[in-house]
């Protein structure tokens, strides 16, 4: 395949993101901000060009077999340990199937299309504008900053909250059926875990649940730290492949040793050092 520039990976007609003064870019940014304020989620349809989508999909498909699957295939909403001091029906102590896998960030080299797009400054600047942040940084976690979520037939990702506040995803290949992204906007806040609200969703309450019809080539913004979310079981024959790019408002943040080991099967000295002196903005359980 011809080598594409990061700009060519994106549909420039619809999303001229490197043109800082373009009215079209400003309009897109405004739309994203409106959607994020509404429910913590925004989608840019057809963000990737045809060639760009093909290039990123090829790189993900080549690495699909490298996906790490944690043999402990159940998780709670915090993707953490149970707490015996809490009641058995507390969300912390309720475990559900988490059977999808992840291809780690360090499986892509710096010259890959995926990594070059992730590291492209105009993309970061555009996302920063969309998220209305004073600063944004590439997430410095060497294992998890740019990954592919692999969801084969029968696999699912349980209801959970993310560690990082913002997640940027690009769907590369959808499931033929199932594999749907569902979320409950702003279910918790920095001051309140809202255990009762979380319990209701785990018990099957669909009142606040929204479902997203993502298509290959779409870019999704999601504020996953406060919105509970999951991906329903893949009930088709095609593997769902989702590219996930993480950014942080603060430089130097990485995931916790426990979470990174659980999701990716590998931690580095950076994780061990950060866990000894965590950089955190709130006191949520993770
Ligand atoms: Fe998530």
CSV table of C-alpha atoms and ligand atoms in Angstrom, one decimal:
chain,number,residue,atom,x,y,z
A,1,UNK,CA,0.0,0.0,0.0
A,2,UNK,CA,1.1,3.5,-0.7
A,3,UNK,CA,2.3,5.4,2.3
A,4,UNK,CA,-0.2,8.0,3.3
A,5,UNK,CA,0.5,11.2,5.2
A,6,UNK,CA,-1.5,11.7,8.4
A,7,UNK,CA,-3.6,14.3,6.5
A,8,UNK,CA,-4.4,11.8,3.8
A,9,UNK,CA,-5.7,9.3,6.4
A,10,UNK,CA,-8.5,11.8,7.3
A,11,UNK,CA,-11.3,12.8,4.9
A,12,UNK,CA,-10.0,16.3,4.2
A,13,UNK,CA,-13.1,17.4,2.3
A,14,UNK,CA,-15.2,17.0,5.4
A,15,UNK,CA,-12.6,17.5,8.1
A,16,UNK,CA,-9.9,20.0,7.2
A,17,UNK,CA,-8.5,19.8,10.7
A,18,UNK,CA,-5.0,21.1,9.9
A,19,UNK,CA,-6.5,24.4,8.5
A,20,UNK,CA,-6.7,26.2,11.8
A,21,UNK,CA,-8.8,29.2,10.5
A,22,UNK,CA,-11.2,27.2,8.3
A,23,UNK,CA,-14.9,28.0,9.0
A,24,UNK,CA,-15.6,24.3,8.3
A,25,UNK,CA,-13.2,23.2,11.0
A,26,UNK,CA,-14.8,25.7,13.4
A,27,UNK,CA,-18.2,24.3,12.6
A,28,UNK,CA,-17.1,20.8,13.3
A,29,UNK,CA,-15.6,21.8,16.6
A,30,UNK,CA,-18.8,23.6,17.7
A,31,UNK,CA,-20.9,20.6,16.8
A,32,UNK,CA,-18.6,18.3,18.9
A,33,UNK,CA,-18.7,20.6,21.9
A,34,UNK,CA,-22.5,20.8,21.7
A,35,UNK,CA,-22.8,17.0,21.6
A,36,UNK,CA,-20.3,16.5,24.4
A,37,UNK,CA,-22.1,19.0,26.6
A,38,UNK,CA,-25.3,17.2,25.9
A,39,UNK,CA,-24.3,13.6,26.7
A,40,UNK,CA,-20.6,13.1,26.9
A,41,UNK,CA,-20.4,11.6,23.4
A,42,UNK,CA,-19.9,12.9,19.9
A,43,UNK,CA,-19.4,11.1,16.6
A,44,UNK,CA,-17.7,12.4,13.4
A,45,UNK,CA,-19.1,10.3,10.6
A,46,UNK,CA,-16.7,9.2,8.0
A,47,UNK,CA,-13.7,10.9,9.6
A,48,UNK,CA,-11.2,8.5,7.9
A,49,UNK,CA,-10.7,8.7,4.2
A,50,UNK,CA,-11.3,5.5,2.2
A,51,UNK,CA,-7.5,4.9,1.9
A,52,UNK,CA,-6.9,6.0,5.5
A,53,UNK,CA,-9.5,3.6,6.8
A,54,UNK,CA,-8.0,0.7,4.7
A,55,UNK,CA,-4.5,1.5,6.0
A,56,UNK,CA,-5.5,1.5,9.7
A,57,UNK,CA,-7.7,-1.6,9.3
A,58,UNK,CA,-4.8,-3.5,7.6
A,59,UNK,CA,-2.5,-2.6,10.5
A,60,UNK,CA,-5.0,-3.7,13.0
A,61,UNK,CA,-5.9,-6.9,11.2
A,62,UNK,CA,-2.2,-7.8,10.9
A,63,UNK,CA,-1.9,-7.6,14.7
A,64,UNK,CA,-5.3,-9.1,15.7
A,65,UNK,CA,-3.7,-12.4,16.6
A,66,UNK,CA,-1.4,-10.6,19.1
A,67,UNK,CA,-4.4,-9.5,21.3
A,68,UNK,CA,-4.0,-10.2,25.0
A,69,UNK,CA,-6.9,-12.0,26.7
A,70,UNK,CA,-6.9,-11.9,30.4
A,71,UNK,CA,-7.7,-15.5,31.7
A,72,UNK,CA,-9.7,-13.8,34.5
A,73,UNK,CA,-12.5,-12.9,32.1
A,74,UNK,CA,-14.9,-11.2,34.6
A,75,UNK,CA,-14.7,-7.7,35.8
A,76,UNK,CA,-16.5,-5.1,38.0
A,77,UNK,CA,-17.4,-1.6,36.8
A,78,UNK,CA,-14.1,-0.3,38.2
A,79,UNK,CA,-12.1,-3.1,36.5
A,80,UNK,CA,-10.6,-3.6,39.9
A,81,UNK,CA,-10.5,-6.0,42.9
A,82,UNK,CA,-13.6,-6.8,44.9
A,83,UNK,CA,-13.8,-5.2,48.4
A,84,UNK,CA,-14.8,-7.7,51.1
A,85,UNK,CA,-15.6,-4.8,53.5
A,86,UNK,CA,-18.5,-3.8,51.2
A,87,UNK,CA,-21.8,-5.8,50.8
A,88,UNK,CA,-21.9,-8.6,48.2
A,89,UNK,CA,-24.4,-6.6,46.1
A,90,UNK,CA,-22.2,-3.5,46.0
A,91,UNK,CA,-21.0,-2.7,42.4
A,92,UNK,CA,-17.5,-3.2,43.5
A,93,UNK,CA,-18.3,-6.9,44.3
A,94,UNK,CA,-20.4,-7.6,41.2
A,95,UNK,CA,-18.5,-9.3,38.3
A,96,UNK,CA,-19.6,-9.6,34.7
A,97,UNK,CA,-18.0,-11.1,31.5
A,98,UNK,CA,-15.2,-9.1,30.1
A,99,UNK,CA,-14.0,-11.4,27.3
A,100,UNK,CA,-12.6,-9.1,24.6
A,101,UNK,CA,-8.9,-8.6,24.0
A,102,UNK,CA,-6.5,-5.7,23.4
A,103,UNK,CA,-3.5,-5.3,21.1
A,104,UNK,CA,-1.0,-3.3,23.0
A,105,UNK,CA,0.4,0.1,21.9
A,106,UNK,CA,3.9,-1.3,21.7
A,107,UNK,CA,2.9,-3.6,18.8
A,108,UNK,CA,3.0,-0.7,16.4
A,109,UNK,CA,6.2,1.0,15.5
A,110,UNK,CA,6.6,4.8,15.1
A,111,UNK,CA,6.4,4.6,11.3
A,112,UNK,CA,3.1,2.9,11.1
A,113,UNK,CA,0.1,4.8,9.8
A,114,UNK,CA,-1.7,4.4,13.1
A,115,UNK,CA,1.1,5.8,15.2
A,116,UNK,CA,1.9,8.6,12.8
A,117,UNK,CA,-1.7,9.7,12.9
A,118,UNK,CA,-1.8,9.5,16.7
A,119,UNK,CA,1.4,11.6,17.0
A,120,UNK,CA,0.3,14.1,14.4
A,121,UNK,CA,0.2,17.5,16.2
A,122,UNK,CA,-2.8,18.9,14.2
A,123,UNK,CA,-4.9,15.9,15.3
A,124,UNK,CA,-4.0,16.6,18.9
A,125,UNK,CA,-4.8,20.4,18.4
A,126,UNK,CA,-8.1,19.6,16.8
A,127,UNK,CA,-9.1,17.2,19.6
A,128,UNK,CA,-8.1,19.8,22.2
A,129,UNK,CA,-10.3,22.4,20.5
A,130,UNK,CA,-13.2,19.9,20.3
A,131,UNK,CA,-12.8,19.0,24.0
A,132,UNK,CA,-12.4,22.7,24.9
A,133,UNK,CA,-9.2,22.1,26.9
A,134,UNK,CA,-6.4,24.5,27.6
A,135,UNK,CA,-3.9,21.8,26.9
A,136,UNK,CA,-3.9,18.2,25.8
A,137,UNK,CA,-1.1,15.7,25.7
A,138,UNK,CA,-0.6,12.3,24.1
A,139,UNK,CA,-1.2,9.8,26.9
A,140,UNK,CA,2.3,8.7,27.9
A,141,UNK,CA,1.4,5.1,28.9
A,142,UNK,CA,3.6,3.0,26.6
A,143,UNK,CA,1.4,0.0,26.8
A,144,UNK,CA,-2.1,1.5,26.5
A,145,UNK,CA,-1.9,4.9,24.8
A,146,UNK,CA,-2.9,3.7,21.3
A,147,UNK,CA,-4.5,0.2,21.2
A,148,UNK,CA,-6.9,-1.9,19.3
A,149,UNK,CA,-9.8,-3.5,21.0
A,150,UNK,CA,-10.5,-7.0,19.5
A,151,UNK,CA,-13.9,-8.4,19.9
A,152,UNK,CA,-14.5,-11.8,18.3
A,153,UNK,CA,-17.7,-13.8,18.1
A,154,UNK,CA,-19.3,-14.2,21.5
A,155,UNK,CA,-17.0,-11.7,23.2
A,156,UNK,CA,-18.1,-8.6,25.2
A,157,UNK,CA,-16.9,-5.8,27.4
A,158,UNK,CA,-18.8,-5.4,30.6
A,159,UNK,CA,-20.3,-2.2,32.0
A,160,UNK,CA,-17.4,0.0,33.3
A,161,UNK,CA,-15.9,3.4,33.8
A,162,UNK,CA,-12.6,4.5,32.3
A,163,UNK,CA,-9.6,5.8,34.2
A,164,UNK,CA,-8.9,8.5,31.7
A,165,UNK,CA,-11.5,11.3,31.2
A,166,UNK,CA,-11.6,11.4,27.4
A,167,UNK,CA,-11.3,8.6,24.9
A,168,UNK,CA,-11.0,8.9,21.2
A,169,UNK,CA,-11.9,5.9,19.2
A,170,UNK,CA,-12.1,5.0,15.5
A,171,UNK,CA,-14.1,2.0,14.5
A,172,UNK,CA,-12.2,0.0,11.9
A,173,UNK,CA,-14.4,-3.0,11.5
A,174,UNK,CA,-17.9,-3.6,12.9
A,175,UNK,CA,-19.6,-6.7,14.0
A,176,UNK,CA,-22.2,-8.1,11.7
A,177,UNK,CA,-24.6,-8.2,14.6
A,178,UNK,CA,-24.2,-7.2,18.3
A,179,UNK,CA,-21.0,-5.5,19.3
A,180,UNK,CA,-23.0,-2.3,20.0
A,181,UNK,CA,-21.7,0.5,22.2
A,182,UNK,CA,-24.0,1.5,25.0
A,183,UNK,CA,-23.6,4.2,27.6
A,184,UNK,CA,-25.3,6.0,30.4
A,185,UNK,CA,-24.2,9.7,30.4
A,186,UNK,CA,-22.8,11.2,33.6
A,187,UNK,CA,-23.8,8.4,35.9
A,188,UNK,CA,-21.2,9.3,38.5
A,189,UNK,CA,-19.4,12.5,39.3
A,190,UNK,CA,-16.1,13.4,40.9
A,191,UNK,CA,-17.9,13.8,44.2
A,192,UNK,CA,-20.3,10.9,44.0
A,193,UNK,CA,-19.9,7.2,42.9
A,194,UNK,CA,-23.7,6.9,42.6
A,195,UNK,CA,-23.8,3.3,43.7
A,196,UNK,CA,-27.6,3.2,43.5
A,197,UNK,CA,-27.6,4.4,39.9
A,198,UNK,CA,-24.9,2.0,38.9
A,199,UNK,CA,-26.7,-0.9,40.6
A,200,UNK,CA,-29.8,-0.2,38.7
A,201,UNK,CA,-28.0,-0.4,35.4
A,202,UNK,CA,-26.3,-3.6,36.4
A,203,UNK,CA,-29.8,-5.0,37.3
A,204,UNK,CA,-31.0,-4.3,33.8
A,205,UNK,CA,-32.6,-0.8,34.1
A,206,UNK,CA,-32.5,0.6,30.5
A,207,UNK,CA,-34.0,4.0,31.4
A,208,UNK,CA,-30.8,6.0,30.9
A,209,UNK,CA,-29.1,3.7,28.4
A,210,UNK,CA,-28.2,5.1,25.0
A,211,UNK,CA,-27.0,3.0,22.1
A,212,UNK,CA,-24.7,4.3,19.4
A,213,UNK,CA,-24.7,3.1,15.8
A,214,UNK,CA,-21.0,3.4,15.0
A,215,UNK,CA,-19.8,2.7,11.4
A,216,UNK,CA,-16.3,1.9,10.2
A,217,UNK,CA,-14.3,5.1,9.6
A,218,UNK,CA,-16.2,7.1,12.3
A,219,UNK,CA,-14.4,9.0,15.0
A,220,UNK,CA,-16.0,8.9,18.4
A,221,UNK,CA,-15.3,11.2,21.4
A,222,UNK,CA,-16.3,9.8,24.7
A,223,UNK,CA,-16.1,11.0,28.2
A,224,UNK,CA,-15.8,7.6,29.9
A,225,UNK,CA,-14.7,8.5,33.4
A,226,UNK,CA,-18.2,9.5,34.5
A,227,UNK,CA,-20.4,7.7,31.9
A,228,UNK,CA,-20.9,4.0,32.5
A,229,UNK,CA,-20.5,2.1,29.2
A,230,UNK,CA,-20.1,-1.3,27.6
A,231,UNK,CA,-20.0,-3.2,24.3
A,232,UNK,CA,-22.6,-5.8,23.9
A,233,UNK,CA,-21.7,-9.4,22.8
A,234,UNK,CA,-20.6,-9.8,19.2
A,235,UNK,CA,-23.2,-12.2,17.8
A,236,UNK,CA,-21.9,-12.2,14.2
A,237,UNK,CA,-19.0,-13.9,12.4
A,238,UNK,CA,-16.9,-10.7,11.8
A,239,UNK,CA,-14.4,-9.5,14.5
A,240,UNK,CA,-15.1,-6.0,15.7
A,241,UNK,CA,-11.9,-3.9,15.6
A,242,UNK,CA,-11.7,-0.6,17.4
A,243,UNK,CA,-8.7,1.8,17.4
A,244,UNK,CA,-8.5,3.6,20.7
A,245,UNK,CA,-6.4,6.8,21.1
A,246,UNK,CA,-6.0,8.2,24.6
A,247,UNK,CA,-5.0,11.8,25.5
A,248,UNK,CA,-4.6,13.5,28.8
A,249,UNK,CA,-4.9,17.0,30.2
A,250,UNK,CA,-1.8,16.5,32.2
A,251,UNK,CA,1.6,15.4,30.9
A,252,UNK,CA,3.1,12.3,32.3
A,253,UNK,CA,0.0,10.3,33.3
A,254,UNK,CA,0.0,6.5,32.9
A,255,UNK,CA,-2.4,3.8,34.0
A,256,UNK,CA,-2.2,1.9,37.4
A,257,UNK,CA,-0.2,-1.2,37.6
A,258,UNK,CA,-3.2,-3.3,38.5
A,259,UNK,CA,-5.4,-2.1,35.6
A,260,UNK,CA,-2.7,-2.1,33.0
A,261,UNK,CA,-1.6,-5.7,33.9
A,262,UNK,CA,-5.2,-6.8,33.9
A,263,UNK,CA,-6.1,-5.4,30.5
A,264,UNK,CA,-2.8,-5.8,28.6
A,265,UNK,CA,-0.8,-8.4,30.4
A,266,UNK,CA,2.3,-6.2,30.7
A,267,UNK,CA,3.5,-3.3,32.9
A,268,UNK,CA,6.7,-1.3,32.7
A,269,UNK,CA,8.8,0.7,35.1
A,270,UNK,CA,6.8,3.8,34.2
A,271,UNK,CA,3.7,2.1,35.6
A,272,UNK,CA,5.4,1.0,38.8
A,273,UNK,CA,6.9,4.5,39.4
A,274,UNK,CA,3.5,6.2,38.7
A,275,UNK,CA,1.7,3.9,41.1
A,276,UNK,CA,4.1,4.8,43.8
A,277,UNK,CA,3.3,8.5,43.2
A,278,UNK,CA,-0.1,8.7,41.3
A,279,UNK,CA,-1.1,11.9,39.5
A,280,UNK,CA,-4.9,12.0,40.0
A,281,UNK,CA,-7.5,14.7,39.8
A,282,UNK,CA,-10.2,13.0,42.0
A,283,UNK,CA,-10.7,10.4,44.6
A,284,UNK,CA,-13.0,8.0,42.7
A,285,UNK,CA,-12.4,4.3,43.1
A,286,UNK,CA,-10.9,4.1,39.5
B,1,LIG,FE1,-14.1,2.2,28.4
